[in-house]
PDB file of C-alpha atoms in Angstrom:
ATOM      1  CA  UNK G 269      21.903  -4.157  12.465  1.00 89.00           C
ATOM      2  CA  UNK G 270      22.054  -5.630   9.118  1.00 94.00           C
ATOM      3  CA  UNK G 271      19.055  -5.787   6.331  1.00 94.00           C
ATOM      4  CA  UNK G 272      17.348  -9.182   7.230  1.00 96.00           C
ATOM      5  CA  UNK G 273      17.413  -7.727  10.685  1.00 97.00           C
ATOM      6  CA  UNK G 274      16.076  -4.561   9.787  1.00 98.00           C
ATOM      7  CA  UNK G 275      13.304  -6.249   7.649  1.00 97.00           C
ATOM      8  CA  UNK G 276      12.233  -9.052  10.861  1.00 98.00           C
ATOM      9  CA  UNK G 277      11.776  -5.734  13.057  1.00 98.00           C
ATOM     10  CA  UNK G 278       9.544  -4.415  10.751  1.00 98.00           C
ATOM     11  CA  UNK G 279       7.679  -7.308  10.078  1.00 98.00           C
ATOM     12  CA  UNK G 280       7.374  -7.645  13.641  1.00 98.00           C
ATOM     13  CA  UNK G 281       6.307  -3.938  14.166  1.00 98.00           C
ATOM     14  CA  UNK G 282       3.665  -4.535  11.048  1.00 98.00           C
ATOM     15  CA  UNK G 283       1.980  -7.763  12.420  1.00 98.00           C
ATOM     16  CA  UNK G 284       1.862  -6.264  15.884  1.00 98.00           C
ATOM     17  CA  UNK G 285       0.694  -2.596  15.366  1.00 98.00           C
ATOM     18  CA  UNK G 286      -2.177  -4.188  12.882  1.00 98.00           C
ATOM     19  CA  UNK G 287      -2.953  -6.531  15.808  1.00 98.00           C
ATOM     20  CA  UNK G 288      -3.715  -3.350  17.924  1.00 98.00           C
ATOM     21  CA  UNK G 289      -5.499  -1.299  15.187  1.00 98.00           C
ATOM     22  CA  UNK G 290      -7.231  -3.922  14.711  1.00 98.00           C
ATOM     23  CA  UNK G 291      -8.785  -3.385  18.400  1.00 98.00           C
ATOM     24  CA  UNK G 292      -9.183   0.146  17.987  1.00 98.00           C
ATOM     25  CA  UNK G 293     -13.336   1.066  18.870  1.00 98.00           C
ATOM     26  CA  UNK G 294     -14.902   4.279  16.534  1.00 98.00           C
ATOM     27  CA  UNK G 295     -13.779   6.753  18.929  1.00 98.00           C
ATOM     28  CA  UNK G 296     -10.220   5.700  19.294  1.00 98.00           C
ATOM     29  CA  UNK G 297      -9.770   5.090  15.470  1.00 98.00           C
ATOM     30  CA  UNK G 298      -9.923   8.946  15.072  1.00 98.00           C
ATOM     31  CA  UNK G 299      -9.090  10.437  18.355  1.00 98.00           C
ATOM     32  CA  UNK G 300      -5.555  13.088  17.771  1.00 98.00           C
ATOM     33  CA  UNK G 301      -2.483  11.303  17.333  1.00 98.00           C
ATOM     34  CA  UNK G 302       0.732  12.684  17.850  1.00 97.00           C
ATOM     35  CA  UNK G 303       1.328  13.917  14.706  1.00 94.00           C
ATOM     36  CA  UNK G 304       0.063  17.782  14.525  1.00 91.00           C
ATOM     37  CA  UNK G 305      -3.396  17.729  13.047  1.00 93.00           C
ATOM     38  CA  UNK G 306      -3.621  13.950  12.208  1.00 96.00           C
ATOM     39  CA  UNK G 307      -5.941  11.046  13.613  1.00 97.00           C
ATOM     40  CA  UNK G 308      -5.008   7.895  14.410  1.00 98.00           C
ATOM     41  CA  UNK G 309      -6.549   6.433  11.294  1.00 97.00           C
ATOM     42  CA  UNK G 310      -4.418   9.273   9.120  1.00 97.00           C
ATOM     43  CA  UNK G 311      -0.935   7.596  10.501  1.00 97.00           C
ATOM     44  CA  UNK G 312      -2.469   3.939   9.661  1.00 98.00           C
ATOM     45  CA  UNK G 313      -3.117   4.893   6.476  1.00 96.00           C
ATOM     46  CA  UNK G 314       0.280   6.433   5.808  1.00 94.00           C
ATOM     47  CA  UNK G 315       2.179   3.218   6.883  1.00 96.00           C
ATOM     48  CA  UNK G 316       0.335   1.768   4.691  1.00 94.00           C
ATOM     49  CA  UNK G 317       1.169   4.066   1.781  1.00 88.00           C
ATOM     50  CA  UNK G 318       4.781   2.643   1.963  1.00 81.00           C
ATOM     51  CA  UNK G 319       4.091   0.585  -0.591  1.00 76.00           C
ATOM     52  CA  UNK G 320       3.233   2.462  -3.482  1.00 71.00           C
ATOM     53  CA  UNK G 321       4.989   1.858  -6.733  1.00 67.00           C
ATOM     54  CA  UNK G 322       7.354   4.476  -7.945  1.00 66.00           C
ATOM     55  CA  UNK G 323       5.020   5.243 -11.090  1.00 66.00           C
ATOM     56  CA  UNK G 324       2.457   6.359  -8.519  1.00 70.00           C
ATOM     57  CA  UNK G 325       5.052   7.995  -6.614  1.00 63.00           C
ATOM     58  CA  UNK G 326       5.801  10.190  -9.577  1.00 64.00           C
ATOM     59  CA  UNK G 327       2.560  11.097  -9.832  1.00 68.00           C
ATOM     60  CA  UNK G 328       1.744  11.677  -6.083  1.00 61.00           C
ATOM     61  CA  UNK G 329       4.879  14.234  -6.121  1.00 60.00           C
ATOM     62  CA  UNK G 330       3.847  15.855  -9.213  1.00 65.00           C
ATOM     63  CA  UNK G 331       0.001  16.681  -7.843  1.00 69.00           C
ATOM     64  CA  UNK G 332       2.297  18.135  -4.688  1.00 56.00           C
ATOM     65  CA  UNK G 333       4.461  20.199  -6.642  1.00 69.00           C
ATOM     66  CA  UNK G 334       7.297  17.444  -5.817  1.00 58.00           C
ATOM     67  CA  UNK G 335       6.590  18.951  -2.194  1.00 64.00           C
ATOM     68  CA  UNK G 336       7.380  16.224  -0.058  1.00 70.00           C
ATOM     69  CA  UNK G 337       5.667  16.753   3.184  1.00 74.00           C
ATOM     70  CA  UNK G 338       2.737  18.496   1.392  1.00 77.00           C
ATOM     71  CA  UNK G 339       2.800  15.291  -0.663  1.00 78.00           C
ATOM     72  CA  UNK G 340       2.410  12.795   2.430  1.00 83.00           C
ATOM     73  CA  UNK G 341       0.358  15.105   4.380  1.00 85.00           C
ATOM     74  CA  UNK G 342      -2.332  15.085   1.309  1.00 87.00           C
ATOM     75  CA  UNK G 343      -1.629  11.770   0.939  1.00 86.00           C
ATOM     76  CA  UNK G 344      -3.103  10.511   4.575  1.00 88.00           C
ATOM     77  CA  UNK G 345      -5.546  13.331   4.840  1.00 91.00           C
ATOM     78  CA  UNK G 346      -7.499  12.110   1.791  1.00 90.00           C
ATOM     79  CA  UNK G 347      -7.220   8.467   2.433  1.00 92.00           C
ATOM     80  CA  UNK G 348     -10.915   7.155   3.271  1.00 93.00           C
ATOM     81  CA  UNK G 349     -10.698   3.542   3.789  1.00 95.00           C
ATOM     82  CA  UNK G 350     -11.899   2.099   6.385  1.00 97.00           C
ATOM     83  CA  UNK G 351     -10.429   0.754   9.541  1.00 98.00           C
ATOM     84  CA  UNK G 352     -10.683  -2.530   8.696  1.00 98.00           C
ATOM     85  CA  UNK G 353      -9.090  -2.299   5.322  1.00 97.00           C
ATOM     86  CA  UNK G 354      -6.033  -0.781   6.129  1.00 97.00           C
ATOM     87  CA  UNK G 355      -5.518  -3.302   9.488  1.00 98.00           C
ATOM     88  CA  UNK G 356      -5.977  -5.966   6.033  1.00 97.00           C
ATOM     89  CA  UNK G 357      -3.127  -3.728   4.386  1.00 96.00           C
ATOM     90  CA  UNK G 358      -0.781  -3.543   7.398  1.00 97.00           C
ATOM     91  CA  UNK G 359      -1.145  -7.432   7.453  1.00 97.00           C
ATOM     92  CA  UNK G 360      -0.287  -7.674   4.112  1.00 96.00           C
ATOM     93  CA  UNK G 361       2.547  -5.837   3.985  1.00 96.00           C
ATOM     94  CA  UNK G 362       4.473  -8.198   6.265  1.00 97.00           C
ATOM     95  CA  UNK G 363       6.958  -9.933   4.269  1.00 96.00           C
ATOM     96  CA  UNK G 364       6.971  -6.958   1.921  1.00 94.00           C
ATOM     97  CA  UNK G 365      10.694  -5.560   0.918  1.00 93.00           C
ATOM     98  CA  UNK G 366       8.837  -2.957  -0.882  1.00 88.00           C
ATOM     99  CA  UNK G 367       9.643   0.577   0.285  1.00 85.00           C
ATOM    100  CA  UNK G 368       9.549   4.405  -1.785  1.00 77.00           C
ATOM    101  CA  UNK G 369      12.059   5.419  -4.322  1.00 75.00           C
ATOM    102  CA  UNK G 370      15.405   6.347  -2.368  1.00 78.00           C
ATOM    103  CA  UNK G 371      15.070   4.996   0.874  1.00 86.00           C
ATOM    104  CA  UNK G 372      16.986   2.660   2.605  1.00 92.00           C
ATOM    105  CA  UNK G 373      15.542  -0.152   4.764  1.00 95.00           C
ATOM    106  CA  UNK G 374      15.878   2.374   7.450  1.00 96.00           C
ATOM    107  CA  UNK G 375      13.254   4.454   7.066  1.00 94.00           C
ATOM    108  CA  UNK G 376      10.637   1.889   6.948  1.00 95.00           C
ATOM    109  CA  UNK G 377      11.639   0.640   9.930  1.00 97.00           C
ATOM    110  CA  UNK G 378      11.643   4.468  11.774  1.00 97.00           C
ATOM    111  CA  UNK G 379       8.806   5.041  10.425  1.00 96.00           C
ATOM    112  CA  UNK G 380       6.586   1.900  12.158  1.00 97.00           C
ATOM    113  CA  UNK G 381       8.833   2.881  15.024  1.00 98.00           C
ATOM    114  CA  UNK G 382       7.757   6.262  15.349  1.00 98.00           C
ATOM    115  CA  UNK G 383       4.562   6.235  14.313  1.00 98.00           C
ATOM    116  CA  UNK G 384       3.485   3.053  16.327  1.00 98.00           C
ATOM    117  CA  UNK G 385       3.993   5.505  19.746  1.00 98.00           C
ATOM    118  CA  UNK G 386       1.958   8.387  17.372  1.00 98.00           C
ATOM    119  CA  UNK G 387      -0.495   6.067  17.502  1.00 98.00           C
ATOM    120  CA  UNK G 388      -0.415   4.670  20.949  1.00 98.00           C
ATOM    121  CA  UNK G 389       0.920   7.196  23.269  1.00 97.00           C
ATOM    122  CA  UNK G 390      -2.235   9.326  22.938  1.00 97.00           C
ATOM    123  CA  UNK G 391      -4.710   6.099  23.659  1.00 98.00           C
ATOM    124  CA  UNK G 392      -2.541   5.427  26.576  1.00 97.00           C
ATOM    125  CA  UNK G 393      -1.616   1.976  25.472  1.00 97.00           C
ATOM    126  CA  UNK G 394       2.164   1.499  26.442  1.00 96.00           C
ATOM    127  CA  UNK G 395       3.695  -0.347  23.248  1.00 96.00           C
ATOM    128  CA  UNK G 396       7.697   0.335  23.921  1.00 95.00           C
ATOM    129  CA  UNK G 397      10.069  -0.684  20.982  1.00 97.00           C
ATOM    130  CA  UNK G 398      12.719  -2.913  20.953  1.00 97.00           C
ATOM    131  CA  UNK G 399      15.632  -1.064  21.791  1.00 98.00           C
ATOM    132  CA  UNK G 400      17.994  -2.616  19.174  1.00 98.00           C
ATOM    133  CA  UNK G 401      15.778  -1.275  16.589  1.00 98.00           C
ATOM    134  CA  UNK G 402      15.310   2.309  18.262  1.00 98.00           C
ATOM    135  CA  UNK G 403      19.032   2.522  18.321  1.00 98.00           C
ATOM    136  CA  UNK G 404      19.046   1.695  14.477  1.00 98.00           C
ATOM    137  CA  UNK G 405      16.275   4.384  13.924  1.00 98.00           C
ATOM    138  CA  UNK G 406      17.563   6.898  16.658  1.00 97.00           C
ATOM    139  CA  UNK G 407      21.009   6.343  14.746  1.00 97.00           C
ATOM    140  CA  UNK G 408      19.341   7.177  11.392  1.00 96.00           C
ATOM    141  CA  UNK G 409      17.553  10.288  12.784  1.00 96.00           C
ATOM    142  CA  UNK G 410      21.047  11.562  13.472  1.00 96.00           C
ATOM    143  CA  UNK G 411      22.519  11.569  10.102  1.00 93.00           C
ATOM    144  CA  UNK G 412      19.070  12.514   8.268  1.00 90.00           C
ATOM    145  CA  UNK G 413      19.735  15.724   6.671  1.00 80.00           C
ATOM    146  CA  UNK G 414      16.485  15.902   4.420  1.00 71.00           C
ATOM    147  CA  UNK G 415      12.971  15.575   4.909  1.00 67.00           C
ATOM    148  CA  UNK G 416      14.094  16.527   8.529  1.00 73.00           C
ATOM    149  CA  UNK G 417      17.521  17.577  10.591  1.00 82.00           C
ATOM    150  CA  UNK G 418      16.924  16.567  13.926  1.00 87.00           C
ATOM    151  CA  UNK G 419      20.251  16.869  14.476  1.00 87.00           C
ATOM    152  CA  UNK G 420      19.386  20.497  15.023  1.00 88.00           C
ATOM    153  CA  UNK G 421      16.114  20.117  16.884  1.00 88.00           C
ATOM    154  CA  UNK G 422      19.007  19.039  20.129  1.00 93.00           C
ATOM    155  CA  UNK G 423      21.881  21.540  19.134  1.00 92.00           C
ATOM    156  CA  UNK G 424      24.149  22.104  22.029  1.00 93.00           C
ATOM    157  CA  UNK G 425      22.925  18.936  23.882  1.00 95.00           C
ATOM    158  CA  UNK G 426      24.080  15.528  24.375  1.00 97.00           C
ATOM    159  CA  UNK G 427      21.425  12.375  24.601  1.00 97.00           C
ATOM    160  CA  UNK G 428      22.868   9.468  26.069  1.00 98.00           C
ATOM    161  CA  UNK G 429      20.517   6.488  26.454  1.00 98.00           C
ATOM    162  CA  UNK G 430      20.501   5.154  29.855  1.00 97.00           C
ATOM    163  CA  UNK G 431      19.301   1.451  28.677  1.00 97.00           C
ATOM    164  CA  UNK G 432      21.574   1.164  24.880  1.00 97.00           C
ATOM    165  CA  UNK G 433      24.672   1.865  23.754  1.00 97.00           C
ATOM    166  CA  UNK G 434      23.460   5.421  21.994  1.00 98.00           C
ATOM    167  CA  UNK G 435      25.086   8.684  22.808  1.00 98.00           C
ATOM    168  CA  UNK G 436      25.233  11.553  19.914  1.00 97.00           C
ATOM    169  CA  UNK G 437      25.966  15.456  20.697  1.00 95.00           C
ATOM    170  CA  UNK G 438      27.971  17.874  22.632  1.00 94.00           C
ATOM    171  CA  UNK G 439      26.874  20.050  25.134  1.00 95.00           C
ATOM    172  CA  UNK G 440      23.988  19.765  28.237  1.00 96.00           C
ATOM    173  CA  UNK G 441      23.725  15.813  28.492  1.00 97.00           C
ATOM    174  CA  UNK G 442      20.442  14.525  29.220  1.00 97.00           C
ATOM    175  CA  UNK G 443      20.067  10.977  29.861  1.00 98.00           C
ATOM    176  CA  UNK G 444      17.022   8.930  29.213  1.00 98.00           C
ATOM    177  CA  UNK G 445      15.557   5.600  27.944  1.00 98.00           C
ATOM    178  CA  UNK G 446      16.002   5.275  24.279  1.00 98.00           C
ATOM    179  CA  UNK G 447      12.122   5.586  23.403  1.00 98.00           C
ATOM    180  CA  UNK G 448      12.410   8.844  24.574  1.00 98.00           C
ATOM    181  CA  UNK G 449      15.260   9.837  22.803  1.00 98.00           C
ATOM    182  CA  UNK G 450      13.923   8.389  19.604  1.00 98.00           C
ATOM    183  CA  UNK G 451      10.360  10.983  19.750  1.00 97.00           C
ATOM    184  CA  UNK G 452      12.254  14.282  20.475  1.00 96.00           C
ATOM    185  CA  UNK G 453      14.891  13.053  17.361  1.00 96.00           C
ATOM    186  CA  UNK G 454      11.396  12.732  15.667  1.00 95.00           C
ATOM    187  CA  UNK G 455      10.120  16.180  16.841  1.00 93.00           C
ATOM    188  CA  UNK G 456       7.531  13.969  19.001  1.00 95.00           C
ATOM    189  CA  UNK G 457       6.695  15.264  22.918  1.00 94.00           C
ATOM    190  CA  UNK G 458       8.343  13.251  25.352  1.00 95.00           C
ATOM    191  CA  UNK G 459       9.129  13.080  28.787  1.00 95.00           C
ATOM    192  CA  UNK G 460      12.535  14.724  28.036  1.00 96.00           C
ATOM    193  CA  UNK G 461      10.991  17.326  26.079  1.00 95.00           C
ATOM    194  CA  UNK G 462      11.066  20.157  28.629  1.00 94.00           C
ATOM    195  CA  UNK G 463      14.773  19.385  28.823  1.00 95.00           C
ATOM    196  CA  UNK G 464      15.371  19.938  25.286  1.00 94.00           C
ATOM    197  CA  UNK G 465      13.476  22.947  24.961  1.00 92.00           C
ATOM    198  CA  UNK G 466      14.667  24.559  28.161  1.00 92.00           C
ATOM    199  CA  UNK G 467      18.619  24.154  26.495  1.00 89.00           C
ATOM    200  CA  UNK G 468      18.234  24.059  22.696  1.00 86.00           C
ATOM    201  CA  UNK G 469      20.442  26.714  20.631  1.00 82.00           C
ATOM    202  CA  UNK G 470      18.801  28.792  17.844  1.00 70.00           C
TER     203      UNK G 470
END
């Protein structure tokens, strides 16, 4: 998957995921997402925080003690705007090649992945991904050695996607759709989950 490609996904993922936020009642806005101790609003906001300029970056890190999870955790914790506000921002940002300091186009694009199902898993609102661009982001979850290793989370296993061209690991093959594969990379409960549990190596 090249760059333009990689950008029109997440455009795509942007415009849509702001189309459902946007439909979100009081309740559902901040029900528990996926992510451990997070609302639904607290993952809006941080896709929205994508865009912040590396100046504020900088600064972010240095409140954090360049602590990089503390850093985004703080980050969407403390972020009050309202729903409608950050549905404007996720609008805006389509058409955006903006992205943090060191990243590739990749992680944007994992990121609306990901944290589109964080988001509408738990409302029971089934929203899969394209499965070109959950190969691309499955693929990148692989070789990511730093904020996470997921690599590790599946030691001794094999995931093979039964509906892309993905397989990565050696060991217990499980075989499943590639959504699925694409949480439990993310450290995200899935239907293969007790599988991975029941065989992963310390």
């Amino acid at each position: 998957m090249d760059s333009d490609e990689i950008w029109r996904n997440i455009d795509e993922q942007r415009g849509e995921l702001a189309d459902v936020l946007a439909t979100l009642t009081p309740d559902q806005w901040t029900s528990a997402s996926l992510c451990d101790g997070w609302q639904v609003r607290h993952v809006a906001a941080h896709l929205t925080q994508s865009q912040m300029s590396p100046a504020r970056v900088v600064l972010e890190a240095l409140k954090s003690g360049f602590r990089f999870d503390p850093m985004i955790r703080r980050l969407a914790l403390e972020d009050t705007r309202p729903q409608p506000d950050i549905v404007t921002a996720m609008r805006d940002m389509v058409g955006s090649r903006r992205r943090i300091i060191g990243t590739s186009p990749l992680d944007p694009l994992t990121d609306m992945l990901v944290h589109g199902q964080d988001i509408t898993v738990p409302l029971g609102i089934d929203r899969p991904p394209p499965v070109p661009a959950a190969v691309a982001a499955a693929n990148h979850l692989w070789r990511m050695r730093f904020p996470m290793h997921p690599a590790k989370r599946v030691k001794g296993m094999r995931l093979i996607a039964d509906d892309a061209d993905f397989a990565v690991g050696t060991g217990y093959q499980i075989t499943a759709p590639i959504r699925d594969i694409l949480m439990v990379l993310a450290g995200r409960p899935a239907d293969i989950s007790g599988q991975v549990d029941a065989h992963r190596i310390a």
